[in-house]
CSV table of C-alpha atoms in Angstrom, one decimal:
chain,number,residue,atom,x,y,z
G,1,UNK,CA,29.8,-10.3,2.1
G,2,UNK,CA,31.3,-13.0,3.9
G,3,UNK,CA,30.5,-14.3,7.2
G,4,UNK,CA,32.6,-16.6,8.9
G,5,UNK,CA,32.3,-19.9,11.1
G,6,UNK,CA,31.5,-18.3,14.2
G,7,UNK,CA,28.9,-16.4,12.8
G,8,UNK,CA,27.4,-18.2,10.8
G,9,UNK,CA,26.5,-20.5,13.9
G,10,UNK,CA,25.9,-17.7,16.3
G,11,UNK,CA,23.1,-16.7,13.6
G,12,UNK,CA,21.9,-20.2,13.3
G,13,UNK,CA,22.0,-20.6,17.3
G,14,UNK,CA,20.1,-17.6,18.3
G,15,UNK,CA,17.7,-17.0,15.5
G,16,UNK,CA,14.8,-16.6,17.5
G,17,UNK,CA,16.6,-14.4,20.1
G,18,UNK,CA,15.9,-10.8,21.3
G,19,UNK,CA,18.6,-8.9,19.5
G,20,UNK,CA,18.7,-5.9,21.8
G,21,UNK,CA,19.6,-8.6,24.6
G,22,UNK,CA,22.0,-10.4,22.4
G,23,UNK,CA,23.7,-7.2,21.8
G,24,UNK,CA,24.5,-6.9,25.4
G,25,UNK,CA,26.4,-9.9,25.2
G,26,UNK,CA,28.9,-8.9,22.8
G,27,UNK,CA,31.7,-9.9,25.2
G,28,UNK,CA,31.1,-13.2,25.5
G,29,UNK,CA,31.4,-14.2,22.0
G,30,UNK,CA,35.1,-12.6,21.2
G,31,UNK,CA,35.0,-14.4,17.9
G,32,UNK,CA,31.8,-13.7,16.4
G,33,UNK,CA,31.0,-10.7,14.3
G,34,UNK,CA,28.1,-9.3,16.4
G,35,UNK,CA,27.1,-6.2,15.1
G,36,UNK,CA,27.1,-8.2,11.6
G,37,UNK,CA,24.7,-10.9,13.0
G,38,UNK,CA,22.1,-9.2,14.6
G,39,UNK,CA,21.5,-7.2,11.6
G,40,UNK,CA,21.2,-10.8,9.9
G,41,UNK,CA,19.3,-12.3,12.9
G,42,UNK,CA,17.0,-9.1,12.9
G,43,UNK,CA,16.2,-9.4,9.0
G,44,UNK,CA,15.6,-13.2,9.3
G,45,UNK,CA,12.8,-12.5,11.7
G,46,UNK,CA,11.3,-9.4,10.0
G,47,UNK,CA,11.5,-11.8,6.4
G,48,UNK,CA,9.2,-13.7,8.1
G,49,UNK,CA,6.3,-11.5,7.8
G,50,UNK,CA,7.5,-8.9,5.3
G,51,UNK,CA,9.2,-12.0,2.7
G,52,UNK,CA,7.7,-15.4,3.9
G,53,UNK,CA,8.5,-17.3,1.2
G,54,UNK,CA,12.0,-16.3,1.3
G,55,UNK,CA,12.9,-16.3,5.0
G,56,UNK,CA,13.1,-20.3,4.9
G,57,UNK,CA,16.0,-20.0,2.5
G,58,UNK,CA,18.9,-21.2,4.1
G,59,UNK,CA,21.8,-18.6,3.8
G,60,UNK,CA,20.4,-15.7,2.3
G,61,UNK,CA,21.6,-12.3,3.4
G,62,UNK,CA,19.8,-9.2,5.2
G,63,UNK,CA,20.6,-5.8,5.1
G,64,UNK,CA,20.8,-2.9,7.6
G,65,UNK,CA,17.3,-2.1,9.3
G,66,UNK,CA,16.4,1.0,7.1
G,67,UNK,CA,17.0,-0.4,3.6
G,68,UNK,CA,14.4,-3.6,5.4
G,69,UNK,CA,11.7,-1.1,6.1
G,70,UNK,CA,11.7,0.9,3.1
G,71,UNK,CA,11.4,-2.0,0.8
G,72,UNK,CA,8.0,-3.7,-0.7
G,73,UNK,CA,6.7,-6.7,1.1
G,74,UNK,CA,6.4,-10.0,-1.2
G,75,UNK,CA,2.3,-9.4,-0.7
G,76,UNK,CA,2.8,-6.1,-3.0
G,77,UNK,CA,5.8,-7.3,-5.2
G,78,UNK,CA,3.3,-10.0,-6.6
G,79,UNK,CA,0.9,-7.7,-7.0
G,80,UNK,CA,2.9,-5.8,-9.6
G,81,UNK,CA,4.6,-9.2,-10.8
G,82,UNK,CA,0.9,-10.1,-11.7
G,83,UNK,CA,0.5,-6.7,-13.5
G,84,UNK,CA,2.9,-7.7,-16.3
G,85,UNK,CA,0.3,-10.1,-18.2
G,86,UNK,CA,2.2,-11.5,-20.7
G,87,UNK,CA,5.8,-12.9,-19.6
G,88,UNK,CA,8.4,-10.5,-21.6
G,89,UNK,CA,11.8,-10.6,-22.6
G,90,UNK,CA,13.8,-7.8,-20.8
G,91,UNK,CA,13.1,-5.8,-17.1
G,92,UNK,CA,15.8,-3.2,-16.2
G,93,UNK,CA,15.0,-2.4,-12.6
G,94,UNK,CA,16.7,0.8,-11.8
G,95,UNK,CA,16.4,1.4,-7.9
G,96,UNK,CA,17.3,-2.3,-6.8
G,97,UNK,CA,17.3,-2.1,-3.0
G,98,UNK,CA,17.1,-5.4,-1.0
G,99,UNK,CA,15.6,-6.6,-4.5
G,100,UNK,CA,12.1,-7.9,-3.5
G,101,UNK,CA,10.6,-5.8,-6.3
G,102,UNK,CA,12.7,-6.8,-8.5
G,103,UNK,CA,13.0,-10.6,-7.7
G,104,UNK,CA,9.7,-11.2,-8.1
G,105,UNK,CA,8.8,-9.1,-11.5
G,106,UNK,CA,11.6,-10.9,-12.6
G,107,UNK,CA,9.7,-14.2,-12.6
G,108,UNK,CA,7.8,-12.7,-15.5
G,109,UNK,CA,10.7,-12.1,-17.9
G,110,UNK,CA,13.8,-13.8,-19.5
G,111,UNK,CA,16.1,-11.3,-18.3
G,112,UNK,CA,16.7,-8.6,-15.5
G,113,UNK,CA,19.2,-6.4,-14.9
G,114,UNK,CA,19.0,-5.3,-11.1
G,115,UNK,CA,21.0,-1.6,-10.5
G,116,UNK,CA,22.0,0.0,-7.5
G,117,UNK,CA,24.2,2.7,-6.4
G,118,UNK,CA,24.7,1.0,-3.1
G,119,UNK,CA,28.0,-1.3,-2.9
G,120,UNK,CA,26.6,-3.2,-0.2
G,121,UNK,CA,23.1,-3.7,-1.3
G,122,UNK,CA,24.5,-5.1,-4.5
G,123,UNK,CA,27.2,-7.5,-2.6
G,124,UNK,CA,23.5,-9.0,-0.9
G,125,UNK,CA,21.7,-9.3,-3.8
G,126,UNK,CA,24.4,-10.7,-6.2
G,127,UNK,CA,24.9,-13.3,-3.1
G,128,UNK,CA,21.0,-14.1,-2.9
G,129,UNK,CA,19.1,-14.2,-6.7
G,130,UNK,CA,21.2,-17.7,-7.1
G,131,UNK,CA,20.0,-19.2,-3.9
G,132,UNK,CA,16.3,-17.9,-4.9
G,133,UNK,CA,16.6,-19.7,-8.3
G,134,UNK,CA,16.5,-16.2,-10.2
G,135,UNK,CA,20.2,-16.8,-11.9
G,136,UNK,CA,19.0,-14.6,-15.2
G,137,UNK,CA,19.3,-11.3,-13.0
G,138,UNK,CA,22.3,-9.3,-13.5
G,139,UNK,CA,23.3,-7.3,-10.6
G,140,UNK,CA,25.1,-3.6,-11.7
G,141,UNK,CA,26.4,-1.6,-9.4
G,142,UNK,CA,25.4,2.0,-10.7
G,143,UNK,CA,23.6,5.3,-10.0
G,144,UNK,CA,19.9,4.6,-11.7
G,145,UNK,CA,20.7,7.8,-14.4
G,146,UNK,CA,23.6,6.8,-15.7
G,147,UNK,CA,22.8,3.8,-15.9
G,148,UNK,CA,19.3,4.2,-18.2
G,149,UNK,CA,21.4,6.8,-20.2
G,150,UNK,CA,23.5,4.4,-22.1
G,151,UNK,CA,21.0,1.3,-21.7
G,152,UNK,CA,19.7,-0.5,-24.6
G,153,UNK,CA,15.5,-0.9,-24.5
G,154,UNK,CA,14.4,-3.0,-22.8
G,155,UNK,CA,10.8,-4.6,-22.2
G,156,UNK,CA,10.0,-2.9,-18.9
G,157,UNK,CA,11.3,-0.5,-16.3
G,158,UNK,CA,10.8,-0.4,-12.7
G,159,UNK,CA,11.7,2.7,-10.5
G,160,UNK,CA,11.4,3.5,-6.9
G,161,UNK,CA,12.4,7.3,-5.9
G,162,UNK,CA,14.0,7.9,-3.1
G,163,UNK,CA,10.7,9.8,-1.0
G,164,UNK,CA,12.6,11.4,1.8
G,165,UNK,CA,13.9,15.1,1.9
G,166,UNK,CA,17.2,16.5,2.8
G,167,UNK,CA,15.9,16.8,6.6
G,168,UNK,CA,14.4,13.3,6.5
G,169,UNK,CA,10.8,14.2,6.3
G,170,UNK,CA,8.2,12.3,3.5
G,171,UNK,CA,7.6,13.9,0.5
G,172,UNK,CA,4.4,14.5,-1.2
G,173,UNK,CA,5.7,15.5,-4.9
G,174,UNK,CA,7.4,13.8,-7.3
G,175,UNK,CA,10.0,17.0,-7.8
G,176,UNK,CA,11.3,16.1,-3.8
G,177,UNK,CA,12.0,12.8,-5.2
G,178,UNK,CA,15.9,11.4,-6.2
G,179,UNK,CA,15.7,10.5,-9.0
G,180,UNK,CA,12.6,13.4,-10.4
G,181,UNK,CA,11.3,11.1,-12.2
G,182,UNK,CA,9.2,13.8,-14.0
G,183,UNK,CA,12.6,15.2,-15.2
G,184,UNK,CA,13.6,11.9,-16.6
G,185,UNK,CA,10.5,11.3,-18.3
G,186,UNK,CA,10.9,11.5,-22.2
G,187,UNK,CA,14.1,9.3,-21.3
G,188,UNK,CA,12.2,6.6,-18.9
G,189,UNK,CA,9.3,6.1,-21.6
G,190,UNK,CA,11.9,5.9,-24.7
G,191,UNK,CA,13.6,3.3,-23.1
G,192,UNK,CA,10.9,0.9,-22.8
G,193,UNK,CA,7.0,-0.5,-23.5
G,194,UNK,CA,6.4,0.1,-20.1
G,195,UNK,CA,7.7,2.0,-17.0
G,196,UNK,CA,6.3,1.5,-13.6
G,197,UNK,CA,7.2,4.0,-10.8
G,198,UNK,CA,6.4,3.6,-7.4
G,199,UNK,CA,5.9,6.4,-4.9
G,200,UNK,CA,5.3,6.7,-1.7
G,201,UNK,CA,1.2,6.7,-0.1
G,202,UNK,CA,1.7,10.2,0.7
G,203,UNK,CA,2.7,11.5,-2.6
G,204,UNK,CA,0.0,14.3,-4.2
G,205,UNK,CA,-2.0,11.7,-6.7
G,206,UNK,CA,-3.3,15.0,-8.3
G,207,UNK,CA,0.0,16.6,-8.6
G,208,UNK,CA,1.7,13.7,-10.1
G,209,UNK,CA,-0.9,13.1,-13.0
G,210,UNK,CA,-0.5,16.6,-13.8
G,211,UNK,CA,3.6,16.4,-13.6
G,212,UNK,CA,3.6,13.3,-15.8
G,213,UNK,CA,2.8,13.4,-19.5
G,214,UNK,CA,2.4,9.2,-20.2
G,215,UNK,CA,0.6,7.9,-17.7
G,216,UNK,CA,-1.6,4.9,-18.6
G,217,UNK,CA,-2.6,3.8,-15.2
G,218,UNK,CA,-2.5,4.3,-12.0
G,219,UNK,CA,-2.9,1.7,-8.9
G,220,UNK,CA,-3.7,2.5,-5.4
G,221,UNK,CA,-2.6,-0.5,-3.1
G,222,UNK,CA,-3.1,-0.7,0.4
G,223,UNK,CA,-2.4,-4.1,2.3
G,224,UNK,CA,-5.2,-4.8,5.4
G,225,UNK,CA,-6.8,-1.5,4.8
G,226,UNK,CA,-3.4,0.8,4.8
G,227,UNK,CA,-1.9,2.5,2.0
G,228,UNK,CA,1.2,1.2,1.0
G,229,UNK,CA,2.2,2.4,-2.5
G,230,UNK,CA,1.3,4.1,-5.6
G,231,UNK,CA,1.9,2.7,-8.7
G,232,UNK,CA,2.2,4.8,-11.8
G,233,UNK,CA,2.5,2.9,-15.3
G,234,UNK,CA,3.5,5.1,-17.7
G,235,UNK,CA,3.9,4.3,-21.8
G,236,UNK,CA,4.8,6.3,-25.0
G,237,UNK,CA,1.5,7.2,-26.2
G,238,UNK,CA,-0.5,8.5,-22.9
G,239,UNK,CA,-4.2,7.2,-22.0
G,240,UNK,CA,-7.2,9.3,-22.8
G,241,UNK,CA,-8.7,8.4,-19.9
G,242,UNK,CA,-6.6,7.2,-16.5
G,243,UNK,CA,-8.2,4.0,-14.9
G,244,UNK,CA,-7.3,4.0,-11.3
G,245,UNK,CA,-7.1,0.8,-9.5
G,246,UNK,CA,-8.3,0.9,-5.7
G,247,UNK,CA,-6.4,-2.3,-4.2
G,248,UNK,CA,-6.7,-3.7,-0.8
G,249,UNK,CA,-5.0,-6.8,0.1
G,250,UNK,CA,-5.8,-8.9,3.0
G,251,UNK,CA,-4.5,-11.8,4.5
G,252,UNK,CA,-6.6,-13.9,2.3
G,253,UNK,CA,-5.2,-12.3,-1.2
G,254,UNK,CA,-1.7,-14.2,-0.4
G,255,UNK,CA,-2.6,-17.2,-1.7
G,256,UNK,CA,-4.1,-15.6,-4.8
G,257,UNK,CA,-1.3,-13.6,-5.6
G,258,UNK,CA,1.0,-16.7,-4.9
G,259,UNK,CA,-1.2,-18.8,-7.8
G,260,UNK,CA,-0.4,-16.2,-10.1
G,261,UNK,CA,-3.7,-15.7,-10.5
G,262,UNK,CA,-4.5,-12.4,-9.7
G,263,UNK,CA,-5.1,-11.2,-12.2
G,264,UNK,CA,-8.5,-13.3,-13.2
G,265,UNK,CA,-10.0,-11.6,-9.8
G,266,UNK,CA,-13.4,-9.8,-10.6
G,267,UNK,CA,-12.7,-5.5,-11.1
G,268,UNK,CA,-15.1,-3.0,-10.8
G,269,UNK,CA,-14.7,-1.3,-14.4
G,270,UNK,CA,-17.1,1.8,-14.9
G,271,UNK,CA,-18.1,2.6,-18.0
G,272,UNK,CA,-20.7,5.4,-18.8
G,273,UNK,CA,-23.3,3.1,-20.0
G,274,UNK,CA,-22.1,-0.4,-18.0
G,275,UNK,CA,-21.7,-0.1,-13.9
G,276,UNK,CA,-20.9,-3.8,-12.3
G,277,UNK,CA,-21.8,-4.6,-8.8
G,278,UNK,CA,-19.3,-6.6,-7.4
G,279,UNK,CA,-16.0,-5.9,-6.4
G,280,UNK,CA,-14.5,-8.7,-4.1
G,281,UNK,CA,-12.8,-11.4,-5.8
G,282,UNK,CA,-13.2,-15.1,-4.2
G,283,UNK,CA,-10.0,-15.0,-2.6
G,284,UNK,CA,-10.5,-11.9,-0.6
G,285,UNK,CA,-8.8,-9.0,-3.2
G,286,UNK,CA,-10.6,-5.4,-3.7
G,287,UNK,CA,-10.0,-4.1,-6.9
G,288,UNK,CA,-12.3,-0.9,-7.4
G,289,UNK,CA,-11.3,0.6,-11.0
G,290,UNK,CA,-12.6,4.4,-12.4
G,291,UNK,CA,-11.4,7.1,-14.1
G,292,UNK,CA,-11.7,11.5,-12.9
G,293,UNK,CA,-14.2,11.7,-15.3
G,294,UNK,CA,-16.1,8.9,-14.4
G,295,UNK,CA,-15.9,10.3,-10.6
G,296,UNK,CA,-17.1,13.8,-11.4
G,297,UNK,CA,-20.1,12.7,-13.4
G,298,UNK,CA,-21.0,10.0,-11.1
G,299,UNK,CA,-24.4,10.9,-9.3
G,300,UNK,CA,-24.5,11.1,-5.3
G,301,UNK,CA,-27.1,11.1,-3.1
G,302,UNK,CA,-26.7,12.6,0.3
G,303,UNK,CA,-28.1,12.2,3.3
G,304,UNK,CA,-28.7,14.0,6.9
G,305,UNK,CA,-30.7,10.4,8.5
G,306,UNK,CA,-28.7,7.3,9.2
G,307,UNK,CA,-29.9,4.3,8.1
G,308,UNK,CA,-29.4,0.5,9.4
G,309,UNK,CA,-25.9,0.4,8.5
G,310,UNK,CA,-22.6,2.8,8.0
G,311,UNK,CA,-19.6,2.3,5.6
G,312,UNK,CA,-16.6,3.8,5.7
G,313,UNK,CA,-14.7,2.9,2.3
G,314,UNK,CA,-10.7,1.7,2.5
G,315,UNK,CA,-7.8,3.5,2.3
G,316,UNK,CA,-6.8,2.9,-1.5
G,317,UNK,CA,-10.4,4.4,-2.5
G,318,UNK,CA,-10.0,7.5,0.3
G,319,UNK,CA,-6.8,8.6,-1.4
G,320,UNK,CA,-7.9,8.4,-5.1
G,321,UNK,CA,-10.8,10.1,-3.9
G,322,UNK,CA,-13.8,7.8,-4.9
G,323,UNK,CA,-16.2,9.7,-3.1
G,324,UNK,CA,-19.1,10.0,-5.5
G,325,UNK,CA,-18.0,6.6,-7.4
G,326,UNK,CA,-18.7,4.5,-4.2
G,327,UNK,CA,-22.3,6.3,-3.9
G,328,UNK,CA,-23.3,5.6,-7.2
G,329,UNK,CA,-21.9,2.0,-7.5
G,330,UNK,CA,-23.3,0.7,-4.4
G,331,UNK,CA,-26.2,2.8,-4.1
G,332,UNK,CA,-25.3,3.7,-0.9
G,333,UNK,CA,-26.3,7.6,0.0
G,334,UNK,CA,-23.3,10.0,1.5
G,335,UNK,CA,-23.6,11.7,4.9
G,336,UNK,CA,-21.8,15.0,3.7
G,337,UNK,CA,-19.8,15.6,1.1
G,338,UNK,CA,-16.5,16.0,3.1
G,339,UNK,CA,-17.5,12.9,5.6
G,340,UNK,CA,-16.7,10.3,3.3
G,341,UNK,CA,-19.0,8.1,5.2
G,342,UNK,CA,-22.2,6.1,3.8
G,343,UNK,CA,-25.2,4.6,5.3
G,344,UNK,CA,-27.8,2.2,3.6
G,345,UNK,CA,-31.1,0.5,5.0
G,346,UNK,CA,-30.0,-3.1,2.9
G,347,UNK,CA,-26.4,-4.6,3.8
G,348,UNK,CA,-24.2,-4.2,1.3
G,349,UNK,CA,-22.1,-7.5,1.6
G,350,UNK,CA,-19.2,-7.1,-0.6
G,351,UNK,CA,-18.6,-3.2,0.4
G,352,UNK,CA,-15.2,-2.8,0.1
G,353,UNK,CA,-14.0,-1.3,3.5
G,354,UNK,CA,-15.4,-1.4,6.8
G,355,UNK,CA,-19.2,-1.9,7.7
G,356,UNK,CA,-20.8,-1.2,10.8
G,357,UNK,CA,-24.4,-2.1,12.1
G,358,UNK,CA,-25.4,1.4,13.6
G,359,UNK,CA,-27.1,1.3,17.0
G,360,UNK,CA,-27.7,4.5,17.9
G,361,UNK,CA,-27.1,8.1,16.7
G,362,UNK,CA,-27.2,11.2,19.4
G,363,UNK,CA,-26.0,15.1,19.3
G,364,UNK,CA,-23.0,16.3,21.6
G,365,UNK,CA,-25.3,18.1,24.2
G,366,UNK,CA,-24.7,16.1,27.7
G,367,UNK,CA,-28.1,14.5,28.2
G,368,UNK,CA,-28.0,12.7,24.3
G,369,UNK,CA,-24.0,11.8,24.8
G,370,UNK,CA,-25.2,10.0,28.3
G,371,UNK,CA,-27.8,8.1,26.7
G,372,UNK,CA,-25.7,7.1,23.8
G,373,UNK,CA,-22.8,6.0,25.6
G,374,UNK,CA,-24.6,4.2,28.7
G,375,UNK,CA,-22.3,2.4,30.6
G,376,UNK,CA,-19.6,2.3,28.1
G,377,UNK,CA,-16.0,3.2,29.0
G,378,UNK,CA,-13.9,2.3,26.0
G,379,UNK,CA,-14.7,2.6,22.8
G,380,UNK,CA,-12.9,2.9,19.1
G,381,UNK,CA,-13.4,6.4,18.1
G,382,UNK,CA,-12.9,8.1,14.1
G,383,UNK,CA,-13.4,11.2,13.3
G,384,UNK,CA,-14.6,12.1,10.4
G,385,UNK,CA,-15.5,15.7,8.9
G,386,UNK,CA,-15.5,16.9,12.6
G,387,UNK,CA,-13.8,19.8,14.5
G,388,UNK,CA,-12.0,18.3,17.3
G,389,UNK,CA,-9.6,15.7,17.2
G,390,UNK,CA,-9.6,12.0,18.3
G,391,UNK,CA,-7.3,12.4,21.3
G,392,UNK,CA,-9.5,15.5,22.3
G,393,UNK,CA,-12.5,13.8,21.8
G,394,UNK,CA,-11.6,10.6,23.6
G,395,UNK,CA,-10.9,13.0,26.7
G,396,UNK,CA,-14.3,15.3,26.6
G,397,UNK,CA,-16.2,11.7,26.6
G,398,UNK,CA,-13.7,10.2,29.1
G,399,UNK,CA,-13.2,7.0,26.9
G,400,UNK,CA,-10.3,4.5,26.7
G,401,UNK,CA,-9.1,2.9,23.5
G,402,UNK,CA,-10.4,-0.2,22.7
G,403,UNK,CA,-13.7,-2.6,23.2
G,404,UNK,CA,-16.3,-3.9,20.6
G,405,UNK,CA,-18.2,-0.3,20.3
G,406,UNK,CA,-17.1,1.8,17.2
G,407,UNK,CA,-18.2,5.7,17.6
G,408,UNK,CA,-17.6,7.8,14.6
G,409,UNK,CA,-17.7,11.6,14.8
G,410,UNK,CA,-19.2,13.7,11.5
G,411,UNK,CA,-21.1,15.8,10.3
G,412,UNK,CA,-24.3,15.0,8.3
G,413,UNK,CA,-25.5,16.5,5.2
G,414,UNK,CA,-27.9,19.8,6.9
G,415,UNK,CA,-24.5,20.4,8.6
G,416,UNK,CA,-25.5,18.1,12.6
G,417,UNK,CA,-22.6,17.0,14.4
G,418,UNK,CA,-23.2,13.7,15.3
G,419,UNK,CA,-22.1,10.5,17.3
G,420,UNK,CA,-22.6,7.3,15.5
G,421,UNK,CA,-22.6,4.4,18.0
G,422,UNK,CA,-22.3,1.5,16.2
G,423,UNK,CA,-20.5,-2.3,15.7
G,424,UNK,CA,-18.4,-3.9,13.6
G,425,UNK,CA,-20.0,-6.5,11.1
C-alpha cells in the first residue's frame, strides 16, 4: 500500500481530528485519498490504547476498523510472548491479522513466518515488521491449511480461529470455528513442540478440553477484570492433569509485561498436599493456577450470614469455574453454591477480584428495602444467583446507575434473597 503526498500530510495534519467530521469534508481536499486516511487516522488513534508502544512509530500502517477490533492488544500479546520461556528457533503464525500476536511472540524466536489469506493485511504487515525492527518475519500470503500442510516443523505455532458464524453471531465451540482446529489437530501438534490457539471468551471451556486430545494448559486472561481470550497450549504427549491459569491484567501489569518479566510473578499452584496464599504479583498481575480435579476435591464452606466483607472473584476465575478453589484457598465461606459470592469476617488483601466492605444486608419486603436504601437514589447494582434481572431490578427500587454504593442481589445458602448494601474497598 502506498499513500501519496497529499495524504500522507492530510494524515499527519489531522491526526487528532474527529474522523466522522473529517469525512464530511471530503470535498475540500480533491487530492487526498480520504476514505484511505481516515481508516489510517482512526487506527493511529485506537493504537494508542490498544498498541502504545507502536502508535509512536512514524509511518506504520492501519487496517480497516474490524480487522483493528478483532485483534489482541499489545497488553495480551506480551502476555503470551512471556509464555515462551526459553527464546526458540522457529514460530509459524498461521492466522496473521494486523500481526500484533505475532510481532511480539516473535521477539522470542530467530525466525517467524507470518501467514494470511488476506492480500491486504499482508501488504500492511510486510510494510510494518521492518519499521518495528522485527526484519526476521516472513510475511506469506496463504490460507492457514494449506499453508501448515506442506510446512517444515517448526518450534511453535500460533492460531487464531476465525469465532464468528455464517450470520455474524459469536461462537461458543471450537467446531463453529474457521479453521476447526479440533479437525486439524493430529496435523497442528505434528508440526511443532508447541501449538497455542486462541479462542474467543465465550467459547465452551468444557467443550473444548473434551474436543481436544493434547492439551497441556490452558490460560484464562482477562485485562481490568474482562475476559479477553482463552489460550489453549496444546503438545504431542497430553497433560495428565490441565493447569488452568486465571489471569487478570490491570493497568499496573504493563510495565511487568514490558520488562519481560512476567513470568517471575508469584502463581497460585495447588497441589493436594501444598496450597500457597498469595496470588498478586508486586506489579499488580493475578495469576490463580488449578486443575478439575483440584476444583472438585477442594472443600467449601457455605454460608446463609454475611460477614464484614463480600468478594466477588474476576472474570478469568468465573469462567474456568473456580468456585470451590477460591473458598478453600482463601478461606473465605460461599453464600450459595450458584452465587459465586464470598464473605469473610478478616480482609482478605490480595483477593483477586473485587472486595466490598458490607454495610447492611435486608430482604425485598418494602419496610427492609426502605431501610436499607435510606436516602439513596443511585446505586451500582449485580445480580447474582437472583430471579430478576438488573434493568428490572433497578426499576422495582427506582435507582439510577452510578454513585459510591454497590448493591448486590443473591441468594444465600438456606435459599434468602437478599440485598447486600455495601462499598467498594
Amino acid at each position: 500500500m502506498t499513500l501519496s503526498a497529499p495524504t500522507l500530510d492530510f494524515i499527519r495534519q489531522h491526526a487528532e481530528d474527529d474522523v466522522r467530521a473529517l469525512a464530511l469534508q471530503a470535498g475540500k481536499y480533491p487530492d487526498v485519498d480520504i476514505r484511505t486516511a481516515i481508516v489510517q487516522i482512526s487506527g493511529r488513534q485506537a493504537a494508542k490504547d490498544k498498541v502504545p508502544s507502536w502508535a509512536a512509530t512514524e509511518g506504520l500502517l492501519y487496517p480497516p476498523h474490524l480487522s483493528l477490533e478483532q485483534c489482541s492488544s499489545e497488553l495480551t500479546a506480551r502476555y503470551k510472548a512471556l509464555q515462551i520461556a526459553e527464546p526458540g528457533e522457529s514460530l509459524v503464525d498461521l492466522t496473521g491479522g494486523f500481526g500484533i500476536d505475532c510481532a511480539f511472540l516473535a521477539s522470542r524466536f530467530r525466525q517467524a513466518v507470518y501467514v494470511e489469506r488476506q492480500e491486504a493485511l499482508c501488504e500492511i504487515a510486510a510494510h510494518n515488521f521492518p519499521l518495528l525492527d522485527l526484519n526476521h518475519i516472513t510475511v506469506c500470503n496463504e490460507d492457514a491449511i494449506a499453508y501448515l500442510q506442506q510446512m517444515e516443523p517448526v518450534d511453535t505455532l500460533f492460531i487464531d480461529p476465525a469465532r464468528r458464524n455464517e450470520h455474524g453471531g459469536k461462537t461458543v465451540s471450537i467446531a463453529d470455528c474457521e479453521p476447526d482446529v479440533a479437525q486439524w489437530e493430529e496435523l497442528l501438534v505434528g508440526k511443532a513442540r508447541r501449538v497455542i490457539i486462541k479462542l474467543s471468551p465465550m467459547l465452551d471451556l468444557t467443550l473444548a478440553l473434551n474436543e481436544l486430545r493434547h492439551v497441556c494448559e490452558v490460560h484464562i486472561v482477562s485485562v481490568n477484570n474482562e475476559c479477553k481470550e482463552l489460550l489453549l497450549f496444546l503438545k504431542r504427549e497430553p497433560a495428565a492433569e490441565i493447569p488452568i491459569h486465571c489471569i487478570n491484567l490491570t493497568s499496573k501489569s504493563y510495565a511487568e509485561l514490558a520488562s519481560k518479566s512476567a513470568h517471575s510473578s508469584k502463581d497460585i499452584l495447588l497441589s493436594e498436599s501444598d496450597y500457597a496464599s498469595e496470588s498478586v504479583s508486586p506489579k499488580g498481575i493475578q495469576n490463580v493456577v488449578f486443575t478439575r480435579e483440584q476444583e472438585q476435591s477442594a472443600p467449601c464452606p457455605y454460608t446463609s450470614e454475611t460477614g464484614v466483607y463480600l468478594y466477588e472473584p474476576n472474570a478469568s476465575l468465573l469462567k474456568a469455574g473456580a468456585f470451590r478453589t477460591i473458598a478453600y484457598i482463601y478461606k473465605v465461606k460461599k453464600l450459595h453454591p450458584n452465587s459465586h459470592l464470598y464473605t469473610s469476617d478478616e480482609y482478605i488483601e490480595n483477593f483477586p477480584g473485587r472486595v466490598f466492605r458490607i454495610r447492611a444486608v435486608g430482604s425485598f419486603n418494602k419496610k427492609e428495602t426502605k431501610e436499607l436504601l435510606g436516602d439513596i437514589r443511585k446505586a451500582n447494582l449485580t445480580v447474582r444467583n437472583f430471579p430478576a434481572s438488573v434493568a428490572e431490578l433497578r426499576k422495582r427500587l427506582k435507582l439510577a446507575e452510578g454513585g459510591d454504593t454497590y448493591l448486590f442481589a443473591t441468594t444465600l445458602s438456606d435459599d434468602r434473597k437478599v440485598l447486600i448494601r455495601s462499598e467498594k474497598m
